[in-house]
Short mmCIF file of N, CA and C in Angstrom, two decimals:
data_model
loop_
_atom_site.label_atom_id
_atom_site.label_comp_id
_atom_site.label_asym_id
_atom_site.label_seq_id
_atom_site.Cartn_x
_atom_site.Cartn_y
_atom_site.Cartn_z
N MET A 1 20.91 19.32 -9.22
CA MET A 1 20.35 18.03 -9.47
C MET A 1 19.48 17.62 -8.27
N THR A 2 18.24 17.33 -8.52
CA THR A 2 17.34 16.95 -7.44
C THR A 2 17.23 15.44 -7.35
N LYS A 3 16.97 14.98 -6.14
CA LYS A 3 16.81 13.55 -5.92
C LYS A 3 15.39 13.14 -6.24
N ARG A 4 15.25 11.97 -6.81
CA ARG A 4 13.95 11.41 -7.11
C ARG A 4 13.42 10.71 -5.87
N SER A 5 12.13 10.80 -5.62
CA SER A 5 11.56 10.11 -4.47
C SER A 5 11.61 8.60 -4.70
N ARG A 6 11.63 7.86 -3.64
CA ARG A 6 11.73 6.41 -3.71
C ARG A 6 10.50 5.83 -4.41
N ARG A 7 10.76 4.93 -5.34
CA ARG A 7 9.67 4.30 -6.08
C ARG A 7 9.53 2.84 -5.67
N ASN A 8 8.31 2.37 -5.64
CA ASN A 8 8.02 0.97 -5.38
C ASN A 8 7.47 0.36 -6.66
N HIS A 9 8.18 -0.64 -7.16
CA HIS A 9 7.75 -1.28 -8.40
C HIS A 9 6.93 -2.52 -8.08
N SER A 10 5.93 -2.76 -8.90
CA SER A 10 5.08 -3.93 -8.70
C SER A 10 5.83 -5.19 -9.10
N PRO A 11 5.43 -6.33 -8.54
CA PRO A 11 6.08 -7.59 -8.92
C PRO A 11 5.94 -7.89 -10.41
N ALA A 12 4.83 -7.49 -11.01
CA ALA A 12 4.64 -7.73 -12.45
C ALA A 12 5.66 -6.93 -13.27
N PHE A 13 5.92 -5.68 -12.85
CA PHE A 13 6.89 -4.85 -13.54
C PHE A 13 8.29 -5.45 -13.41
N LYS A 14 8.63 -5.91 -12.20
CA LYS A 14 9.94 -6.50 -11.98
C LYS A 14 10.13 -7.75 -12.85
N ALA A 15 9.08 -8.56 -12.94
CA ALA A 15 9.16 -9.77 -13.76
C ALA A 15 9.32 -9.41 -15.24
N LYS A 16 8.63 -8.39 -15.67
CA LYS A 16 8.72 -7.95 -17.06
C LYS A 16 10.15 -7.50 -17.40
N VAL A 17 10.73 -6.72 -16.51
CA VAL A 17 12.10 -6.23 -16.72
C VAL A 17 13.10 -7.39 -16.68
N ALA A 18 12.93 -8.30 -15.71
CA ALA A 18 13.86 -9.42 -15.58
C ALA A 18 13.77 -10.35 -16.80
N LEU A 19 12.56 -10.57 -17.30
CA LEU A 19 12.41 -11.41 -18.50
C LEU A 19 13.04 -10.76 -19.72
N ALA A 20 12.89 -9.45 -19.82
CA ALA A 20 13.52 -8.73 -20.93
C ALA A 20 15.04 -8.85 -20.84
N ALA A 21 15.58 -8.83 -19.62
CA ALA A 21 17.03 -8.98 -19.44
C ALA A 21 17.47 -10.40 -19.78
N LEU A 22 16.64 -11.39 -19.46
CA LEU A 22 16.98 -12.77 -19.77
C LEU A 22 17.00 -13.04 -21.27
N LYS A 23 16.12 -12.36 -21.99
CA LYS A 23 16.07 -12.56 -23.44
C LYS A 23 17.40 -12.17 -24.09
N GLY A 24 18.04 -11.13 -23.58
CA GLY A 24 19.34 -10.73 -24.08
C GLY A 24 19.29 -9.97 -25.40
N GLU A 25 18.14 -9.50 -25.80
CA GLU A 25 18.01 -8.77 -27.07
C GLU A 25 18.54 -7.34 -26.96
N GLU A 26 18.55 -6.81 -25.72
CA GLU A 26 19.03 -5.45 -25.48
C GLU A 26 20.09 -5.48 -24.39
N THR A 27 20.95 -4.51 -24.38
CA THR A 27 21.96 -4.41 -23.33
C THR A 27 21.32 -3.89 -22.05
N LEU A 28 22.05 -4.01 -20.94
CA LEU A 28 21.53 -3.50 -19.67
C LEU A 28 21.29 -2.00 -19.74
N GLY A 29 22.17 -1.28 -20.41
CA GLY A 29 22.00 0.17 -20.55
C GLY A 29 20.72 0.52 -21.31
N GLN A 30 20.47 -0.23 -22.37
CA GLN A 30 19.25 0.03 -23.15
C GLN A 30 18.00 -0.30 -22.33
N LEU A 31 18.05 -1.42 -21.60
CA LEU A 31 16.91 -1.78 -20.75
C LEU A 31 16.69 -0.75 -19.64
N ALA A 32 17.79 -0.27 -19.08
CA ALA A 32 17.70 0.72 -18.01
C ALA A 32 17.04 2.00 -18.52
N THR A 33 17.38 2.40 -19.72
CA THR A 33 16.78 3.59 -20.30
C THR A 33 15.31 3.35 -20.63
N ARG A 34 15.04 2.18 -21.20
CA ARG A 34 13.66 1.87 -21.60
C ARG A 34 12.72 1.79 -20.40
N PHE A 35 13.17 1.16 -19.31
CA PHE A 35 12.30 0.96 -18.14
C PHE A 35 12.53 2.00 -17.05
N ASP A 36 13.50 2.88 -17.22
CA ASP A 36 13.81 3.95 -16.28
C ASP A 36 14.16 3.41 -14.89
N VAL A 37 15.06 2.41 -14.89
CA VAL A 37 15.60 1.87 -13.64
C VAL A 37 17.11 1.73 -13.80
N HIS A 38 17.81 1.58 -12.70
CA HIS A 38 19.26 1.47 -12.72
C HIS A 38 19.67 0.08 -13.22
N PRO A 39 20.75 -0.03 -13.98
CA PRO A 39 21.19 -1.34 -14.48
C PRO A 39 21.48 -2.35 -13.36
N ASN A 40 21.99 -1.88 -12.23
CA ASN A 40 22.23 -2.80 -11.11
C ASN A 40 20.92 -3.40 -10.60
N GLN A 41 19.87 -2.62 -10.63
CA GLN A 41 18.57 -3.11 -10.18
C GLN A 41 18.07 -4.20 -11.13
N ILE A 42 18.29 -4.01 -12.42
CA ILE A 42 17.88 -5.02 -13.40
C ILE A 42 18.64 -6.32 -13.16
N THR A 43 19.94 -6.22 -12.88
CA THR A 43 20.75 -7.40 -12.61
C THR A 43 20.26 -8.12 -11.36
N LEU A 44 19.89 -7.37 -10.33
CA LEU A 44 19.37 -7.95 -9.10
C LEU A 44 18.07 -8.70 -9.35
N TRP A 45 17.13 -8.07 -10.05
CA TRP A 45 15.85 -8.71 -10.36
C TRP A 45 16.03 -9.95 -11.22
N LYS A 46 16.97 -9.90 -12.15
CA LYS A 46 17.25 -11.05 -13.01
C LYS A 46 17.76 -12.21 -12.16
N GLY A 47 18.66 -11.93 -11.23
CA GLY A 47 19.18 -12.97 -10.35
C GLY A 47 18.10 -13.58 -9.47
N GLN A 48 17.21 -12.74 -8.96
CA GLN A 48 16.11 -13.24 -8.13
C GLN A 48 15.17 -14.12 -8.94
N LEU A 49 14.93 -13.75 -10.18
CA LEU A 49 14.07 -14.54 -11.04
C LEU A 49 14.70 -15.91 -11.29
N LEU A 50 15.99 -15.94 -11.56
CA LEU A 50 16.66 -17.21 -11.82
C LEU A 50 16.69 -18.09 -10.57
N GLU A 51 16.86 -17.49 -9.39
CA GLU A 51 16.88 -18.24 -8.13
C GLU A 51 15.56 -18.91 -7.85
N ARG A 52 14.48 -18.19 -8.08
CA ARG A 52 13.15 -18.66 -7.67
C ARG A 52 12.37 -19.30 -8.81
N ALA A 53 12.95 -19.47 -9.95
CA ALA A 53 12.21 -20.02 -11.09
C ALA A 53 11.80 -21.47 -10.84
N GLY A 54 12.60 -22.22 -10.11
CA GLY A 54 12.27 -23.61 -9.83
C GLY A 54 11.02 -23.77 -8.98
N GLY A 55 10.69 -22.79 -8.19
CA GLY A 55 9.50 -22.83 -7.34
C GLY A 55 8.21 -22.78 -8.12
N VAL A 56 8.27 -22.32 -9.35
CA VAL A 56 7.07 -22.23 -10.17
C VAL A 56 6.53 -23.62 -10.48
N PHE A 57 7.42 -24.58 -10.66
CA PHE A 57 7.02 -25.92 -11.06
C PHE A 57 6.98 -26.90 -9.90
N SER A 58 7.05 -26.43 -8.68
CA SER A 58 7.07 -27.32 -7.52
C SER A 58 5.69 -27.90 -7.22
N GLY A 59 4.66 -27.41 -7.80
CA GLY A 59 3.31 -27.92 -7.56
C GLY A 59 2.42 -26.82 -7.03
N ALA A 60 1.33 -26.56 -7.72
CA ALA A 60 0.46 -25.45 -7.37
C ALA A 60 -0.32 -25.73 -6.10
N GLY A 61 -0.70 -26.98 -5.84
CA GLY A 61 -1.54 -27.30 -4.70
C GLY A 61 -0.78 -27.61 -3.43
N GLU A 62 0.52 -27.73 -3.50
CA GLU A 62 1.30 -28.10 -2.33
C GLU A 62 1.52 -26.90 -1.42
N ARG A 63 1.46 -27.17 -0.12
CA ARG A 63 1.76 -26.15 0.88
C ARG A 63 3.00 -26.59 1.63
N SER A 64 3.87 -25.66 1.90
CA SER A 64 5.09 -26.02 2.61
C SER A 64 4.81 -26.28 4.09
N GLU A 65 3.89 -25.55 4.70
CA GLU A 65 3.54 -25.74 6.10
C GLU A 65 2.03 -25.85 6.22
N PRO A 66 1.55 -26.77 7.03
CA PRO A 66 0.11 -26.83 7.24
C PRO A 66 -0.34 -25.66 8.10
N GLY A 67 -1.56 -25.22 7.89
CA GLY A 67 -2.10 -24.11 8.66
C GLY A 67 -2.43 -24.54 10.08
N PRO A 68 -2.75 -23.61 10.94
CA PRO A 68 -3.08 -23.95 12.34
C PRO A 68 -4.42 -24.69 12.41
N ASP A 69 -4.55 -25.53 13.43
CA ASP A 69 -5.79 -26.26 13.65
C ASP A 69 -6.80 -25.32 14.30
N LEU A 70 -7.82 -24.94 13.54
CA LEU A 70 -8.77 -23.94 14.02
C LEU A 70 -9.61 -24.46 15.18
N LYS A 71 -9.96 -25.75 15.17
CA LYS A 71 -10.78 -26.27 16.26
C LYS A 71 -10.06 -26.15 17.59
N SER A 72 -8.80 -26.50 17.62
CA SER A 72 -8.07 -26.43 18.89
C SER A 72 -7.87 -24.97 19.32
N LEU A 73 -7.68 -24.08 18.35
CA LEU A 73 -7.52 -22.66 18.71
C LEU A 73 -8.81 -22.09 19.28
N HIS A 74 -9.96 -22.44 18.70
CA HIS A 74 -11.24 -21.96 19.22
C HIS A 74 -11.50 -22.54 20.61
N ALA A 75 -11.13 -23.81 20.83
CA ALA A 75 -11.30 -24.41 22.15
C ALA A 75 -10.44 -23.69 23.18
N LYS A 76 -9.22 -23.34 22.80
CA LYS A 76 -8.32 -22.63 23.72
C LYS A 76 -8.88 -21.25 24.06
N ILE A 77 -9.43 -20.56 23.05
CA ILE A 77 -10.03 -19.24 23.29
C ILE A 77 -11.19 -19.36 24.27
N GLY A 78 -12.03 -20.37 24.08
CA GLY A 78 -13.15 -20.57 25.00
C GLY A 78 -12.70 -20.85 26.42
N GLN A 79 -11.67 -21.69 26.55
CA GLN A 79 -11.13 -22.02 27.87
C GLN A 79 -10.58 -20.77 28.55
N LEU A 80 -9.83 -19.97 27.82
CA LEU A 80 -9.26 -18.75 28.40
C LEU A 80 -10.34 -17.74 28.78
N ALA A 81 -11.40 -17.66 27.98
CA ALA A 81 -12.50 -16.75 28.30
C ALA A 81 -13.17 -17.17 29.61
N LEU A 82 -13.38 -18.48 29.78
CA LEU A 82 -13.98 -18.97 31.03
C LEU A 82 -13.09 -18.69 32.23
N GLU A 83 -11.79 -18.93 32.07
CA GLU A 83 -10.85 -18.66 33.16
C GLU A 83 -10.84 -17.17 33.52
N ASN A 84 -10.88 -16.30 32.53
CA ASN A 84 -10.90 -14.86 32.80
C ASN A 84 -12.16 -14.46 33.55
N ASP A 85 -13.30 -15.01 33.15
CA ASP A 85 -14.55 -14.69 33.83
C ASP A 85 -14.51 -15.18 35.28
N PHE A 86 -14.01 -16.39 35.48
CA PHE A 86 -13.93 -16.94 36.83
C PHE A 86 -13.01 -16.09 37.71
N LEU A 87 -11.84 -15.76 37.19
CA LEU A 87 -10.88 -14.99 37.99
C LEU A 87 -11.37 -13.56 38.25
N ALA A 88 -12.08 -13.00 37.29
CA ALA A 88 -12.62 -11.66 37.51
C ALA A 88 -13.62 -11.68 38.66
N GLY A 89 -14.44 -12.71 38.75
CA GLY A 89 -15.38 -12.84 39.86
C GLY A 89 -14.69 -13.14 41.17
N ALA A 90 -13.65 -13.97 41.12
CA ALA A 90 -12.93 -14.34 42.34
C ALA A 90 -12.15 -13.17 42.93
N LEU A 91 -11.68 -12.27 42.08
CA LEU A 91 -10.91 -11.13 42.57
C LEU A 91 -11.80 -9.96 42.95
N GLY A 92 -13.09 -10.08 42.75
CA GLY A 92 -14.01 -9.02 43.14
C GLY A 92 -13.91 -7.81 42.25
N ARG A 93 -13.90 -8.03 40.97
CA ARG A 93 -13.80 -6.91 40.03
C ARG A 93 -15.08 -6.08 39.98
N ASP A 94 -16.04 -6.46 40.79
CA ASP A 94 -17.30 -5.71 40.78
C ASP A 94 -17.13 -4.32 41.39
N ARG A 95 -16.04 -4.11 42.14
CA ARG A 95 -15.81 -2.81 42.77
C ARG A 95 -15.27 -1.77 41.81
N GLY A 96 -14.86 -2.16 40.63
CA GLY A 96 -14.33 -1.20 39.66
C GLY A 96 -13.06 -1.70 39.03
N PRO A 97 -12.55 -0.96 38.06
CA PRO A 97 -11.36 -1.42 37.33
C PRO A 97 -10.09 -1.39 38.15
N SER A 98 -10.05 -0.62 39.25
CA SER A 98 -8.83 -0.54 40.04
C SER A 98 -8.97 -1.35 41.35
N ALA A 99 -9.70 -2.46 41.28
CA ALA A 99 -9.91 -3.28 42.48
C ALA A 99 -8.59 -3.89 42.93
N LYS A 100 -8.35 -3.88 44.22
CA LYS A 100 -7.12 -4.45 44.77
C LYS A 100 -7.48 -5.71 45.53
N ARG A 101 -6.50 -6.57 45.72
CA ARG A 101 -6.73 -7.85 46.41
C ARG A 101 -7.02 -7.65 47.86
#
């Protein structure tokens, strides 16, 4: 008996299998045969679907966390670039990459 290589299933496939399990028209064994996955995996995907189903209706436009402020990040990058240029000149980096103090 040879081992099968590890498979990665797409989220769409997982949702399809979990929805089929929720319908209850077929047993787990029948679904496992039809989709060629282990029955325990079907149970896991079904549980995940039930856990996260409420998030579907939480609002499409809402974000849980605001993104970073790009203006302040660009200002910080500019400030750090100026400091690096100043310090490179102050330390005498003109002598080469291995300049010592």
